[in-house]
């Protein structure tokens, strides 16, 4: 009886074999990870209202690019890696204001967002380190502080009719689940050279999905910047 | 200084004196120094573009400068000298070319067809009076073709030409021993009297307290360095009443946003092009626009129809789906309970945040199914009743409800434990 081996299994097997076939060199100490990631972002502002849709009216139905930089400190490296990390990001939504008849104005309006996060991270890299399996699941959770400001048609920070300034800080939390792929498995010699010369132990491509609750923990006086984000990027462990 | 001045009966008044020193023919004057330019006459000034200082090598007169010089009968005094010479007596001559013409600078007899038919002469001892400035005056006068004026048409707009002033020197003391040679130095003056043409206004954008004026400039497209000025105001104006308008610019781009305007007030505006020599062209057509109120995102977000930010009480997804309306009494009761008890308490806010994150898809499912709506109403009934009792409590008695809840949980647990123990014994 012939057994068909699926292509993905064959590829993974090849990667594992390739990874384990190299002569073992001493790895430099690893203590940190830096991530650069990008993804679409769209907040749940309109869900605050039963009938109004101020976000969609101004910025349309699409998403905007979120760019984030994360830096982690790995403090536990027994079974998997526990780390604490900080993230800073930026996104800008651009759109147009509305005239009194609700039609689109030529005046532009933009919302700028700078999210800051503090996270506890767990990476299950046991299979990678023990069996050279190149996929590493990761989960994260933590708190967030989103700085935001809205500009109007002349580029100034907006001000509502009641005098409220269109800028602020909204707090919340997040949970993230993701998967990382170890690039070193594709080029082990290059990875070893990278480690020896500049101390980068591992390089990953990764994708993660984040649930954000950013509304000052349910306050009805705060803008709802909650969202569900898919982000992908590159990470360096060193 | 001995100076023999022969004022030309035509346009130029030139004072020149020099003594020739044997210098190879064709070379510039050795030890020549340009000392700068001055305005001569009442209420006469020179713009910096004319290159007034001794280090300037470019000398430009634009249309406005030219008209001003002519109007006030101003003259441009050109100061020059010779430095560190070894001979006392110098003779000097001055020539002026016609527009875009040249004069010979190696003799004093040939004037040529593109040189003004006048020659000016002076003498100067540069040895004992080293570095003394010799003035040559250029004046713009006359309009008619009969005058040999600096330009045959005065300051006629639309012309762009260069006129060269020549200083020619020699020293007679050396004539006895060798062939006299003349050495000349030319100082070019560019008269850029050609302003750019008017740009074309495009449709403007009317915003909140602002108007974005836009224009195109196809006719000046080949000219480098063109900039634009915007004239604008609440009063109607034209080219003859620019004092009624404000002037903004110059700008190198083809649009400009006027800000700080009054909404629903008519504004007038026009644009003119300015070239690199400061010639401002005619105005474009004068247009009007009116700024209008616009709600940006934050203003729309805070706009009251139902309340500030979130609608009053916020949105209870599942209850609204079950009861069919956000205005239902039961929904108001739950909303009031949430605002009064849960949101004032940390874990309560977390519970609410989790509910908002998870409930929308469930609410969508319930809203589309009458049976589910009925089931949810039954399930919600004790919650709505308890919430109603709690919200009926006077302010300050909020602790009673959580206390009652804790007592209920403890009582239920105690009762269950008792029943279980009794069953085991039996």
XYZ file of C-alpha atoms in Angstrom:
664
model
C 0.000 0.000 0.000
C 1.387 3.298 -0.983
C 0.911 6.148 1.389
C 0.642 9.639 -0.051
C 2.632 12.183 1.879
C 1.157 15.663 1.708
C 3.347 18.463 0.442
C 3.214 20.520 3.660
C 4.352 17.572 5.712
C 7.171 16.929 3.283
C 8.281 20.547 3.466
C 8.201 20.577 7.261
C 10.137 17.339 7.415
C 12.755 18.772 5.106
C 13.075 21.856 7.279
C 13.498 19.813 10.425
C 16.099 17.575 8.798
C 17.945 20.574 7.466
C 17.926 22.201 10.860
C 19.174 19.164 12.720
C 21.831 18.238 10.204
C 24.103 21.189 10.988
C 27.008 20.873 13.350
C 25.982 22.374 16.668
C 27.750 25.639 17.458
C 27.384 27.425 20.762
C 24.541 29.919 20.533
C 25.066 33.376 21.968
C 22.895 34.313 24.952
C 19.421 35.496 24.027
C 17.455 37.909 26.132
C 15.452 40.178 23.878
C 13.172 40.212 20.882
C 12.321 43.081 18.573
C 9.310 42.985 16.257
C 8.234 45.193 13.379
C 4.684 44.585 12.231
C 1.984 45.995 10.004
C -1.703 45.400 9.508
C -5.110 46.955 8.828
C -6.876 48.826 11.612
C -10.415 50.038 12.016
C -11.915 50.972 15.414
C -15.427 50.201 16.669
C -16.380 53.850 17.088
C -19.653 53.453 15.205
C -20.779 50.712 17.581
C -21.304 53.363 20.226
C -24.354 54.532 18.319
C -27.644 53.016 17.305
C -28.104 55.158 14.213
C -25.105 57.470 13.794
C -21.988 56.337 11.981
C -19.494 59.184 12.402
C -16.458 57.019 11.609
C -17.864 55.588 8.383
C -19.183 58.977 7.336
C -15.748 60.558 7.648
C -13.392 57.732 6.750
C -15.447 55.289 4.739
C -15.786 51.550 5.133
C -12.149 50.559 4.822
C -9.240 50.077 7.171
C -6.044 52.014 7.652
C -2.468 50.859 8.016
C -1.227 50.283 11.557
C 2.538 50.098 12.063
C 3.921 48.811 15.355
C 7.320 48.253 16.929
C 7.607 45.896 19.895
C 10.522 45.210 22.193
C 10.445 42.259 24.614
C 12.637 41.205 27.503
C 12.726 37.454 27.978
C 12.965 36.651 31.661
C 12.060 32.958 31.647
C 13.426 30.474 29.150
C 12.733 26.980 30.407
C 9.702 25.442 28.699
C 8.973 28.144 26.215
C 9.777 31.785 26.758
C 8.047 34.222 29.068
C 8.707 37.854 28.312
C 7.424 41.315 29.048
C 7.271 43.737 26.206
C 6.387 47.253 25.218
C 4.864 48.293 21.942
C 4.557 51.629 20.216
C 2.652 52.185 17.005
C 1.107 54.699 14.695
C -1.855 54.847 12.374
C -3.631 57.644 10.563
C -7.131 57.622 9.162
C -7.800 60.241 6.478
C -11.189 61.336 5.267
C -13.509 64.254 4.677
C -15.835 66.293 6.826
C -19.587 66.576 6.316
C -21.643 69.571 5.301
C -24.928 70.426 7.002
C -26.812 68.414 4.378
C -24.654 65.387 5.266
C -22.849 65.451 1.914
C -19.086 65.121 1.764
C -17.081 68.329 2.149
C -13.788 69.149 0.445
C -12.370 69.780 3.928
C -10.236 66.911 5.071
C -10.251 65.394 8.537
C -7.768 62.963 9.990
C -7.495 60.844 13.096
C -3.990 60.107 14.318
C -3.450 57.236 16.666
C -0.411 56.292 18.722
C -1.045 53.089 20.658
C 1.231 52.131 23.523
C 1.038 48.666 25.041
C 2.559 46.710 27.871
C 2.290 42.947 27.444
C 3.101 39.625 29.009
C 4.184 37.249 26.245
C 4.514 33.504 26.124
C 6.217 31.804 23.177
C 6.092 28.052 23.034
C 9.456 27.486 21.359
C 10.073 24.129 23.044
C 9.400 22.166 19.856
C 11.669 24.477 17.914
C 14.553 24.175 20.317
C 14.164 20.461 20.909
C 13.077 19.143 17.541
C 13.856 22.061 15.218
C 10.176 22.402 14.389
C 10.168 25.882 12.861
C 6.726 27.081 14.002
C 6.355 28.815 17.360
C 2.907 29.647 18.772
C 2.682 32.812 20.806
C 0.093 34.408 23.092
C 0.165 37.877 24.592
C -1.983 39.899 26.935
C -1.715 43.270 28.507
C -2.860 46.826 28.891
C -2.967 49.634 26.396
C -2.950 53.408 26.292
C -3.983 54.932 22.999
C -3.012 58.547 22.369
C -5.203 60.052 19.702
C -5.920 63.390 18.097
C -8.252 64.514 15.344
C -7.407 67.315 12.898
C -9.776 69.398 10.828
C -9.691 71.013 7.393
C -7.051 73.567 8.304
C -4.818 71.034 10.039
C -5.625 72.135 13.590
C -6.770 69.842 16.393
C -10.531 69.642 16.249
C -12.783 71.171 18.859
C -16.419 70.178 19.328
C -19.247 72.639 19.727
C -19.204 72.076 23.491
C -15.554 73.085 23.644
C -14.170 69.565 24.057
C -10.789 69.210 22.424
C -10.398 66.487 19.841
C -7.463 64.736 21.480
C -7.040 62.420 24.375
C -5.829 59.208 25.912
C -8.001 56.092 26.048
C -7.008 53.052 28.037
C -7.855 49.399 27.597
C -6.490 45.919 27.215
C -5.672 43.343 24.612
C -5.229 39.643 24.000
C -3.173 38.304 21.107
C -2.658 34.910 19.537
C -0.131 34.282 16.823
C 2.255 31.980 15.073
C 5.914 32.575 14.249
C 7.961 30.886 11.552
C 11.705 30.525 12.146
C 13.538 31.762 9.066
C 16.764 30.221 10.340
C 15.421 26.855 9.230
C 15.654 27.969 5.621
C 19.259 29.157 5.865
C 20.930 27.639 8.927
C 24.464 28.618 7.952
C 23.452 32.226 7.440
C 21.634 32.176 10.762
C 24.716 30.920 12.569
C 26.831 33.600 10.929
C 24.307 36.241 11.957
C 24.479 35.028 15.521
C 28.254 34.937 15.634
C 28.766 38.304 13.990
C 25.988 40.480 15.393
C 24.344 38.320 18.022
C 20.967 37.773 16.403
C 20.011 34.299 17.542
C 16.796 33.826 15.612
C 14.829 35.575 12.900
C 11.106 34.999 12.515
C 8.284 35.899 10.221
C 5.064 36.023 12.162
C 1.353 36.717 12.016
C -0.905 37.491 14.956
C -4.509 38.354 15.700
C -5.297 40.822 18.460
C -8.524 41.592 20.280
C -8.370 45.136 21.640
C -10.796 46.658 24.130
C -9.927 50.333 24.153
C -12.710 52.350 25.747
C -11.454 53.174 29.228
C -12.811 49.831 30.457
C -16.382 50.416 29.340
C -16.744 54.072 30.178
C -19.559 55.693 28.237
C -17.678 58.964 28.322
C -14.764 57.661 26.236
C -14.379 57.079 22.549
C -14.444 53.405 21.628
C -11.197 52.535 19.849
C -11.625 48.779 20.251
C -10.751 46.656 17.276
C -9.761 43.257 16.038
C -6.443 43.413 14.173
C -4.443 41.088 12.020
C -0.769 42.032 12.003
C 2.210 40.450 10.313
C 5.883 41.229 10.419
C 9.425 40.223 11.174
C 11.047 39.531 14.536
C 14.647 39.287 15.696
C 15.624 37.440 18.835
C 19.014 38.436 20.275
C 41.215 115.095 -9.719
C 40.895 116.789 -13.121
C 37.629 116.038 -14.712
C 36.450 117.162 -18.112
C 32.752 116.569 -18.243
C 30.866 116.736 -21.452
C 27.236 116.138 -20.826
C 25.535 114.537 -23.740
C 22.577 116.409 -25.084
C 20.754 113.093 -25.296
C 19.953 110.781 -22.434
C 23.256 110.008 -20.726
C 25.238 112.174 -18.308
C 28.632 110.558 -17.885
C 31.758 111.795 -16.088
C 34.871 109.914 -17.150
C 38.619 110.561 -16.852
C 41.524 108.160 -17.111
C 45.162 107.806 -18.132
C 46.273 104.842 -20.141
C 48.839 102.371 -18.856
C 50.388 100.011 -21.390
C 48.329 96.871 -20.863
C 48.098 94.120 -23.413
C 45.182 94.680 -25.780
C 42.021 92.737 -25.037
C 42.724 92.287 -21.308
C 40.431 93.657 -18.609
C 41.637 96.725 -16.777
C 44.325 95.818 -14.275
C 43.643 97.027 -10.742
C 40.037 97.872 -11.650
C 37.637 97.902 -8.719
C 33.853 98.112 -8.863
C 32.730 100.142 -5.829
C 28.966 99.804 -6.094
C 25.885 101.710 -7.185
C 23.989 104.628 -5.677
C 20.711 106.332 -6.421
C 20.947 109.991 -7.372
C 17.982 112.292 -7.065
C 15.166 113.255 -4.732
C 13.185 110.302 -3.347
C 15.408 107.937 -5.278
C 16.298 104.476 -3.990
C 17.698 101.339 -5.594
C 16.373 97.857 -4.892
C 18.911 95.225 -3.903
C 18.255 93.344 -7.135
C 20.229 96.047 -8.955
C 23.378 94.783 -7.195
C 24.388 97.828 -5.207
C 27.354 96.472 -3.313
C 30.920 96.174 -4.501
C 30.767 92.382 -4.578
C 27.680 92.192 -6.771
C 28.212 91.099 -10.357
C 24.566 90.996 -11.492
C 22.624 94.199 -11.999
C 18.912 93.941 -12.751
C 16.238 96.598 -13.166
C 12.653 95.388 -13.302
C 9.612 97.193 -14.650
C 8.619 98.801 -11.359
C 12.206 99.956 -10.748
C 12.402 101.428 -14.238
C 9.141 103.336 -13.925
C 10.210 104.669 -10.542
C 13.583 105.810 -11.862
C 11.916 107.547 -14.761
C 9.127 109.103 -12.717
C 11.445 110.738 -10.195
C 14.166 111.511 -12.745
C 16.567 109.338 -10.746
C 20.009 108.385 -11.964
C 22.055 105.291 -11.227
C 25.525 106.339 -10.139
C 28.164 103.697 -10.961
C 31.277 104.102 -8.796
C 34.601 102.549 -9.830
C 38.327 103.115 -9.267
C 41.834 101.846 -9.961
C 43.930 100.569 -7.084
C 47.669 100.135 -6.523
C 48.754 101.865 -9.734
C 52.329 103.081 -10.406
C 51.549 105.897 -12.836
C 49.926 109.181 -11.988
C 47.900 110.402 -14.936
C 45.072 108.319 -16.313
C 42.548 109.118 -19.003
C 39.240 107.346 -18.950
C 36.277 107.075 -21.287
C 32.803 105.712 -20.963
C 30.514 104.187 -23.529
C 26.983 102.788 -23.274
C 25.577 100.198 -25.629
C 22.110 100.185 -27.104
C 19.710 97.523 -25.751
C 21.299 94.113 -26.368
C 24.184 95.826 -28.135
C 27.947 96.077 -27.563
C 30.642 98.694 -27.868
C 34.309 98.224 -28.650
C 36.445 98.584 -25.540
C 39.854 98.633 -27.196
C 39.689 102.080 -28.800
C 37.901 105.365 -28.461
C 37.154 106.111 -32.086
C 34.962 103.198 -33.094
C 31.453 103.261 -31.663
C 29.686 100.849 -33.946
C 26.021 100.517 -34.778
C 24.920 99.040 -31.464
C 26.670 101.602 -29.292
C 25.354 105.005 -28.358
C 26.992 107.678 -30.425
C 28.481 109.518 -27.521
C 31.719 109.181 -25.688
C 32.549 110.586 -22.302
C 36.000 111.551 -21.182
C 37.764 112.371 -17.929
C 41.211 112.469 -16.346
C 42.284 111.156 -12.970
C 45.472 110.930 -10.903
C 45.055 107.513 -9.263
C 48.581 107.579 -7.863
C 48.319 110.427 -5.415
C 44.629 109.927 -4.871
C 44.544 106.195 -4.687
C 41.203 104.477 -4.763
C 39.098 107.586 -5.332
C 35.691 106.712 -6.724
C 34.816 107.795 -10.216
C 31.051 108.154 -10.777
C 29.251 107.425 -13.998
C 25.556 108.192 -14.069
C 22.939 106.379 -16.087
C 19.523 107.944 -16.343
C 16.313 106.701 -17.850
C 14.547 109.531 -19.627
C 12.447 110.091 -22.643
C 9.769 108.165 -24.334
C 9.782 109.099 -27.954
C 11.820 107.465 -30.626
C 13.645 110.721 -31.372
C 15.570 110.661 -28.075
C 18.620 108.458 -27.775
C 17.380 107.263 -24.482
C 18.398 104.246 -22.575
C 15.532 102.481 -24.307
C 13.839 103.764 -27.374
C 10.533 103.366 -25.635
C 11.302 104.289 -22.073
C 10.165 101.649 -19.642
C 7.983 99.825 -22.106
C 6.519 96.709 -20.523
C 7.161 93.538 -22.444
C 10.862 94.092 -23.201
C 13.835 92.277 -21.694
C 17.284 93.459 -22.721
C 20.830 94.110 -21.501
C 22.683 97.360 -21.776
C 26.469 97.377 -21.215
C 28.324 100.244 -19.605
C 32.006 100.392 -20.659
C 34.923 101.980 -18.817
C 38.023 102.400 -20.999
C 41.368 103.659 -19.603
C 44.865 104.609 -20.815
C 47.855 106.627 -19.463
C 49.417 109.299 -21.728
C 52.835 109.097 -20.040
C 53.505 105.847 -21.799
C 52.378 106.993 -25.228
C 55.772 108.428 -26.044
C 57.540 105.159 -25.552
C 55.075 102.675 -27.008
C 51.863 102.305 -28.893
C 48.958 103.512 -26.853
C 46.506 100.826 -26.025
C 43.166 101.120 -24.422
C 41.774 98.657 -21.930
C 38.102 98.327 -21.209
C 35.832 96.908 -18.565
C 32.105 96.293 -19.161
C 29.318 96.365 -16.573
C 26.121 94.745 -17.864
C 22.711 96.029 -16.752
C 19.728 93.831 -17.451
C 16.393 95.575 -17.861
C 13.752 92.903 -17.321
C 10.602 94.828 -18.126
C 8.580 91.755 -19.061
C 6.182 90.620 -16.322
C 4.595 87.150 -16.470
C 1.046 86.767 -17.781
C -1.952 86.216 -15.492
C -2.593 82.672 -14.179
C -5.978 80.999 -14.607
C -8.136 80.480 -11.530
C -9.556 76.973 -11.076
C -12.548 75.984 -8.986
C -11.888 76.750 -5.340
C -12.742 74.560 -2.348
C -15.043 76.030 0.292
C -14.385 74.649 3.761
C -14.965 75.477 7.395
C -13.598 79.016 7.872
C -11.332 78.449 4.915
C -11.154 78.671 1.132
C -8.563 76.795 -0.890
C -7.713 78.940 -3.920
C -6.408 76.925 -6.855
C -4.958 78.034 -10.163
C -3.088 76.851 -13.225
C -0.373 78.654 -15.192
C -0.008 77.200 -18.680
C 1.282 80.414 -20.239
C 4.238 80.962 -17.904
C 5.078 77.276 -17.774
C 8.487 77.634 -19.439
C 9.769 80.352 -17.140
C 11.724 79.110 -14.145
C 11.267 80.544 -10.673
C 7.733 81.883 -11.144
C 5.846 82.420 -7.853
C 2.313 83.580 -7.106
C 0.584 86.078 -4.868
C -3.048 85.867 -3.797
C -5.178 88.969 -3.307
C -8.297 88.429 -1.228
C -10.863 90.185 0.935
C -14.491 90.699 1.843
C -14.817 93.676 -0.522
C -14.976 93.443 -4.288
C -11.754 94.666 -5.900
C -9.987 94.810 -9.256
C -6.569 95.738 -10.641
C -7.117 99.395 -9.908
C -8.326 98.933 -6.334
C -5.871 96.428 -4.913
C -5.648 98.483 -1.743
C -9.021 96.971 -0.782
C -7.537 93.483 -0.776
C -5.035 91.664 1.404
C -1.964 90.211 -0.264
C -0.622 86.761 0.627
C 2.484 85.124 -0.756
C 4.514 84.634 -2.806
C 4.021 80.878 -3.137
C 5.777 78.474 -5.446
C 2.835 76.037 -5.534
C -0.415 76.528 -7.421
C -2.824 76.565 -4.504
C -3.188 78.356 -1.207
C -5.590 77.890 1.699
C -6.989 81.103 3.171
C -7.813 80.408 6.815
C -9.435 82.245 9.700
C -12.344 83.338 7.511
C -15.941 83.903 8.538
C -18.387 81.207 7.534
C -21.221 82.158 5.203
C -19.526 85.407 4.202
C -18.641 86.032 0.546
C -14.934 86.502 -0.166
C -13.307 87.880 -3.346
C -9.930 86.646 -4.540
C -7.538 86.746 -7.496
C -3.988 85.596 -8.272
C -0.983 87.223 -9.966
C 2.327 85.688 -11.046
C 5.715 87.121 -10.009
C 8.960 86.329 -11.838
C 12.420 85.947 -10.353
C 13.177 89.645 -10.859
C 10.107 90.758 -8.938
C 7.950 91.659 -11.933
C 4.352 91.101 -10.864
C 2.015 90.291 -13.722
C -1.614 91.297 -14.145
C -4.405 89.871 -11.966
C -6.335 86.806 -12.918
C -10.101 87.010 -13.126
C -11.514 87.915 -9.690
C -13.658 85.100 -8.273
C -15.771 84.617 -5.175
C -16.310 81.820 -2.669
C -18.027 81.382 0.690
C -16.691 79.290 3.599
C -19.300 76.951 5.052
C -19.600 75.066 8.355
C -18.229 71.535 8.155
C -18.326 68.805 10.781
C -15.002 67.038 10.999
C -14.912 63.528 12.460
C -14.653 64.609 16.108
C -17.365 67.232 15.761
C -19.653 64.678 14.134
C -18.806 62.177 16.867
C -19.740 64.679 19.568
C -22.686 66.139 17.672
C -25.774 65.880 19.848
C -28.463 63.867 18.411
C -29.059 61.632 21.311
C -26.209 62.810 23.452
C -22.577 63.470 23.775
C -20.356 60.752 22.420
C -22.353 57.665 22.990
C -26.084 57.816 22.882
C -27.649 58.227 26.294
C -27.014 55.089 28.256
C -25.176 53.473 25.401
C -26.405 50.465 23.499
C -27.582 47.213 25.055
C -27.277 44.811 22.186
C -28.968 41.639 23.465
C -31.748 43.379 25.402
C -32.536 45.639 22.456
C -32.650 42.642 20.146
C -34.938 40.756 22.567
C -37.312 43.641 23.321
C -37.216 45.065 19.796
C -36.305 48.648 20.623
C -33.527 50.590 22.350
C -36.298 52.692 23.908
C -38.102 49.754 25.572
C -38.643 50.213 29.338
C -36.735 47.051 30.137
C -33.741 48.219 28.101
C -33.765 51.567 29.900
C -33.849 49.751 33.235
C -30.836 47.611 32.350
C -29.000 50.615 30.953
C -29.615 52.642 34.107
C -28.446 49.715 36.249
C -25.287 49.470 34.168
C -24.516 53.195 34.356
C -25.295 53.459 38.071
C -23.724 50.278 39.451
C -21.496 48.441 36.999
C -19.544 51.338 35.443
C -18.704 52.767 38.844
C -16.863 49.608 39.794
C -13.666 48.253 38.204
C -14.712 44.622 37.735
C -18.100 45.915 36.634
C -16.492 47.923 33.869
C -14.540 44.881 32.808
C -17.750 42.858 32.696
C -19.399 45.530 30.561
C -16.394 45.711 28.232
C -16.474 41.961 27.751
C -20.220 42.099 27.101
C -19.763 44.788 24.411
C -17.034 42.771 22.764
C -18.933 39.476 22.643
C -22.604 40.382 22.391
C -23.059 42.000 18.931
C -23.020 38.744 16.916
C -25.308 37.081 19.472
C -27.643 40.075 19.309
C -27.728 39.814 15.507
C -28.732 36.134 15.788
C -31.436 36.840 18.365
C -32.927 39.779 16.439
C -33.614 37.569 13.430
C -35.412 34.791 15.319
C -38.730 35.394 17.091
C -38.441 32.220 19.167
C -34.995 33.180 20.427
C -36.230 36.662 21.247
C -38.973 35.202 23.383
C -36.562 32.828 25.146
C -34.137 35.691 25.872
C -36.968 37.812 27.266
C -37.804 35.001 29.697
C -34.166 34.655 30.710
C -33.766 38.393 31.144
C -36.946 38.778 33.242
C -35.321 38.127 36.669
C -32.377 40.335 35.763
C -34.629 43.161 34.642
C -36.696 42.783 37.851
C -33.629 42.841 40.092
C -32.196 45.782 38.152
C -35.492 47.610 38.597
C -35.397 47.095 42.380
C -31.760 48.203 42.537
C -32.268 51.338 40.508
C -35.270 52.209 42.688
C -33.030 52.368 45.732
C -32.096 55.848 46.921
C -28.695 57.092 46.018
C -26.093 55.874 48.468
C -27.841 52.556 48.931
C -25.954 51.043 46.052
C -24.094 48.712 48.401
C -27.367 46.959 49.234
C -27.621 45.116 45.932
C -24.153 43.568 45.895
C -24.620 42.710 49.553
C -27.899 40.985 48.740
C -26.267 39.146 45.874
C -23.451 37.922 48.088
C -25.961 36.791 50.718
C -27.990 34.983 48.047
C -24.913 33.163 46.778
C -23.869 32.187 50.293
C -27.393 31.086 51.164
C -27.663 29.014 47.988
C -24.323 27.387 48.639
C -25.243 26.614 52.259
C -28.584 25.175 51.240
C -27.013 22.988 48.596
C -24.411 21.697 51.022
C -27.090 20.853 53.549
C -29.133 18.908 51.015
C -26.124 16.989 49.787
C -25.042 16.024 53.300
C -28.547 14.950 54.162
C -28.697 12.661 51.128
C -25.362 11.093 52.000
C -26.496 10.288 55.505
C -29.637 8.730 54.210
